[in-house]
Amino acid sequence: DVKVTQSSRYLVKRTGEKVFLECVQDMDHENMFWYRQDPGLGLRLIYFSYDVKMKEKGDIPEGYSVSREKKERFSLILESASTNQTSMYLCASSFPTRQVRDGYTFGSGTRLTVV
Amino acid sequence: AQTVTQSQPEMSVQEAETVTLSCTYDTSESDYYLFWYKQPPSRQMILVIRQEAYKQQNATENRFSVNFQKAAKSFSLKISDSQLGDAAMYFCAYRGNTPLVFGKGTRLSVIA
């Protein structure tokens, strides 16, 4: 069964900590994405990557960075965690845009609480 | 920029009845895809149904069907014979030349 795996289901971090959220996919997908999900706001795109070592800002990149050193792994980094970054984080992957009929495959999310 | 609007934050339906979830979108692109995703309490996003914009025929997947009105930029989801397992958050999503854009979601409750 194809998968997108997020390393943690629940995470509690302190304000000011540097936080790494890891995502690994085994489908040989070129594209990978990080979304943030908040009640009443839906899913908002933080960063995405269409290739190794490539990254693009999404709609809400402030306070975040990403790393994609290998095709299968896409990491989201909170440089200095703040309480307003308490949220659910969803990773997803897909084939390239030219195969746009495909939806995305999602991980099961990391619920991050910053205290 | 493309936007997706789901105007119903919450809906409820009796078991075995039919319910329709609304979605509208805004785009200037001519080639795009529309999706409905389901997110149960397990949090796993599940693709329910997709619609290609160039196809006039509405997509159908078992009890799930869509009413795609391209000129009106409307893409509603109909769930027939609702089951308890249909209870979830439902997200409408748009994909053109940019990453998936999601609506804010509709929480569907199914009443036994």
XYZ file of C-alpha atoms in Angstrom:
227
model
C 0.000 0.000 0.000
C 1.428 3.350 -1.031
C 2.085 5.729 1.760
C 2.948 9.162 2.964
C 4.348 8.832 6.459
C 4.627 11.637 8.955
C 7.044 10.901 11.746
C 4.867 12.041 14.636
C 1.130 11.915 15.208
C 1.241 14.216 18.238
C 3.963 16.627 19.269
C 4.282 19.078 22.154
C 7.020 21.687 22.003
C 7.972 24.761 23.980
C 7.921 28.314 22.679
C 11.204 29.186 21.022
C 12.203 25.613 20.235
C 13.299 24.621 16.748
C 10.878 21.975 15.509
C 11.291 19.490 12.690
C 8.304 17.761 11.105
C 9.331 14.911 8.861
C 7.475 13.463 5.896
C 8.468 10.483 3.766
C 6.690 9.077 0.708
C 7.309 5.782 -1.050
C 5.498 6.498 -4.322
C 8.382 8.127 -6.220
C 6.345 11.324 -6.425
C 8.135 14.427 -7.641
C 5.871 16.874 -5.823
C 5.577 17.285 -2.083
C 3.554 19.736 -0.007
C 3.049 20.962 3.524
C -0.366 22.242 4.583
C -1.598 23.596 7.844
C -5.164 22.769 8.929
C -7.081 24.922 11.405
C -10.798 24.785 12.306
C -12.821 27.131 10.146
C -9.849 27.900 7.904
C -9.481 24.649 5.976
C -6.076 23.654 4.630
C -3.580 26.365 3.848
C -0.414 25.792 1.866
C 2.837 26.537 3.680
C 5.547 25.339 1.267
C 5.864 22.963 -1.639
C 8.568 21.322 -3.701
C 8.521 20.066 -7.274
C 11.996 18.530 -7.184
C 14.912 17.703 -4.933
C 16.522 20.821 -3.455
C 13.733 22.915 -4.881
C 11.202 24.768 -2.733
C 8.477 27.322 -3.270
C 6.576 29.442 -0.785
C 2.908 28.793 -0.396
C 0.302 31.100 1.048
C 1.527 31.210 4.660
C 5.320 30.615 4.737
C 6.156 33.057 7.528
C 7.853 31.371 10.457
C 8.528 28.182 8.499
C 11.226 26.758 6.270
C 11.611 23.441 4.464
C 14.286 21.035 3.353
C 14.245 18.511 0.537
C 17.587 16.753 0.244
C 16.125 13.510 -1.111
C 13.181 12.892 -3.408
C 11.227 10.898 -0.853
C 11.682 13.214 2.139
C 10.302 16.691 2.773
C 10.873 18.330 6.132
C 9.043 21.293 7.608
C 11.029 23.406 10.058
C 9.671 25.825 12.596
C 12.699 27.992 13.284
C 11.400 29.293 16.622
C 8.076 27.779 17.570
C 5.338 30.110 18.725
C 1.918 29.415 20.214
C 0.178 30.608 17.040
C 1.811 27.703 15.237
C -0.227 25.240 17.287
C -2.081 23.395 14.553
C -2.488 20.227 12.520
C 0.170 19.817 9.841
C -0.505 17.668 6.797
C 2.075 16.472 4.310
C 1.071 15.378 0.804
C 2.694 14.200 -2.386
C 1.740 13.846 -6.040
C 2.976 13.279 -9.557
C 3.909 16.346 -11.611
C 1.417 18.957 -12.725
C 1.274 17.521 -16.220
C -0.484 14.552 -14.646
C -2.848 16.957 -12.994
C -5.813 14.581 -12.967
C -4.314 12.906 -9.932
C -5.171 14.172 -6.554
C -2.692 14.137 -3.729
C -1.819 11.384 -1.301
C -1.820 12.657 2.249
C -0.128 11.646 5.447
C -2.228 11.227 8.565
C -1.117 14.524 10.042
C 0.910 15.798 12.970
C -0.971 17.656 15.660
C 1.536 20.127 17.069
C 0.963 21.962 20.318
C 3.319 24.784 21.267
C 3.210 25.696 24.961
C -5.552 33.494 -7.493
C -7.970 30.636 -7.363
C -10.399 30.442 -4.471
C -12.737 27.721 -3.248
C -15.797 28.488 -1.142
C -17.811 26.050 0.927
C -20.724 27.958 2.397
C -21.988 25.256 4.751
C -19.736 24.823 7.814
C -21.952 22.024 9.134
C -24.593 19.726 7.700
C -26.546 16.801 9.025
C -28.432 13.997 7.346
C -30.555 11.079 8.464
C -29.145 7.646 7.774
C -30.267 6.359 4.351
C -31.228 9.852 3.168
C -29.512 12.039 0.572
C -27.465 15.144 1.273
C -25.805 17.695 -0.985
C -22.692 19.655 -0.035
C -22.068 22.913 -1.893
C -18.860 24.249 -3.364
C -18.108 27.183 -5.624
C -14.775 28.253 -7.015
C -13.216 31.122 -8.866
C -10.608 30.760 -11.601
C -9.523 32.195 -14.920
C -7.947 28.904 -16.032
C -9.669 26.730 -18.596
C -7.993 23.420 -17.770
C -8.347 22.233 -14.206
C -9.597 19.485 -11.933
C -11.934 19.530 -8.986
C -11.908 17.128 -6.079
C -13.867 16.198 -3.009
C -11.857 14.855 -0.086
C -13.208 13.202 3.043
C -11.426 13.496 6.397
C -12.828 11.157 9.058
C -11.788 11.368 12.727
C -8.741 9.275 11.871
C -7.499 12.433 10.064
C -6.560 10.533 6.916
C -7.600 12.526 3.855
C -9.419 10.271 1.406
C -10.134 11.194 -2.193
C -13.861 10.737 -2.749
C -14.352 11.880 -6.311
C -12.705 13.959 -9.046
C -14.048 15.928 -12.016
C -12.147 17.051 -15.090
C -13.231 20.521 -16.182
C -13.268 19.565 -19.867
C -15.774 16.776 -19.252
C -19.432 17.725 -19.312
C -20.550 14.450 -17.776
C -20.796 14.534 -14.010
C -18.510 12.121 -12.155
C -20.024 9.305 -10.133
C -18.450 6.906 -7.641
C -20.952 4.493 -6.131
C -23.128 6.535 -3.714
C -21.204 9.743 -4.422
C -21.897 11.976 -7.392
C -21.225 15.561 -8.350
C -23.200 18.292 -10.031
C -20.597 20.225 -12.020
C -21.798 23.503 -13.474
C -18.766 24.984 -15.232
C -20.328 28.286 -16.252
C -21.572 28.878 -12.729
C -18.288 27.571 -11.257
C -20.198 25.277 -8.992
C -19.208 21.770 -7.900
C -21.575 20.175 -5.399
C -21.288 16.685 -3.901
C -24.338 14.468 -3.493
C -24.201 11.542 -1.088
C -27.020 9.060 -1.539
C -28.170 6.457 0.990
C -26.057 8.092 3.691
C -24.291 5.791 6.092
C -22.872 6.336 9.568
C -19.403 5.959 8.095
C -19.970 9.009 5.915
C -19.695 11.264 8.952
C -16.572 13.353 8.402
C -15.178 16.678 7.270
C -15.531 17.138 3.531
C -13.236 19.431 1.605
C -13.710 20.701 -1.897
C -10.428 21.320 -3.733
C -9.247 22.853 -6.998
C -6.129 21.972 -8.947
C -4.949 23.870 -12.005
C -1.387 24.989 -12.629
C -0.801 25.608 -8.955
C -1.001 23.359 -5.893
C -4.341 22.191 -4.569
C -6.504 24.969 -3.165
C -9.006 23.872 -0.530
C -12.259 25.206 0.775
C -12.797 25.612 4.492
C -14.671 22.357 4.783
C -18.124 21.086 5.707
C -18.604 18.892 8.745
C -21.193 16.238 7.962
C -23.049 14.455 10.749
C -25.112 11.341 10.062
C -28.027 10.710 12.397
C -29.027 7.118 13.055
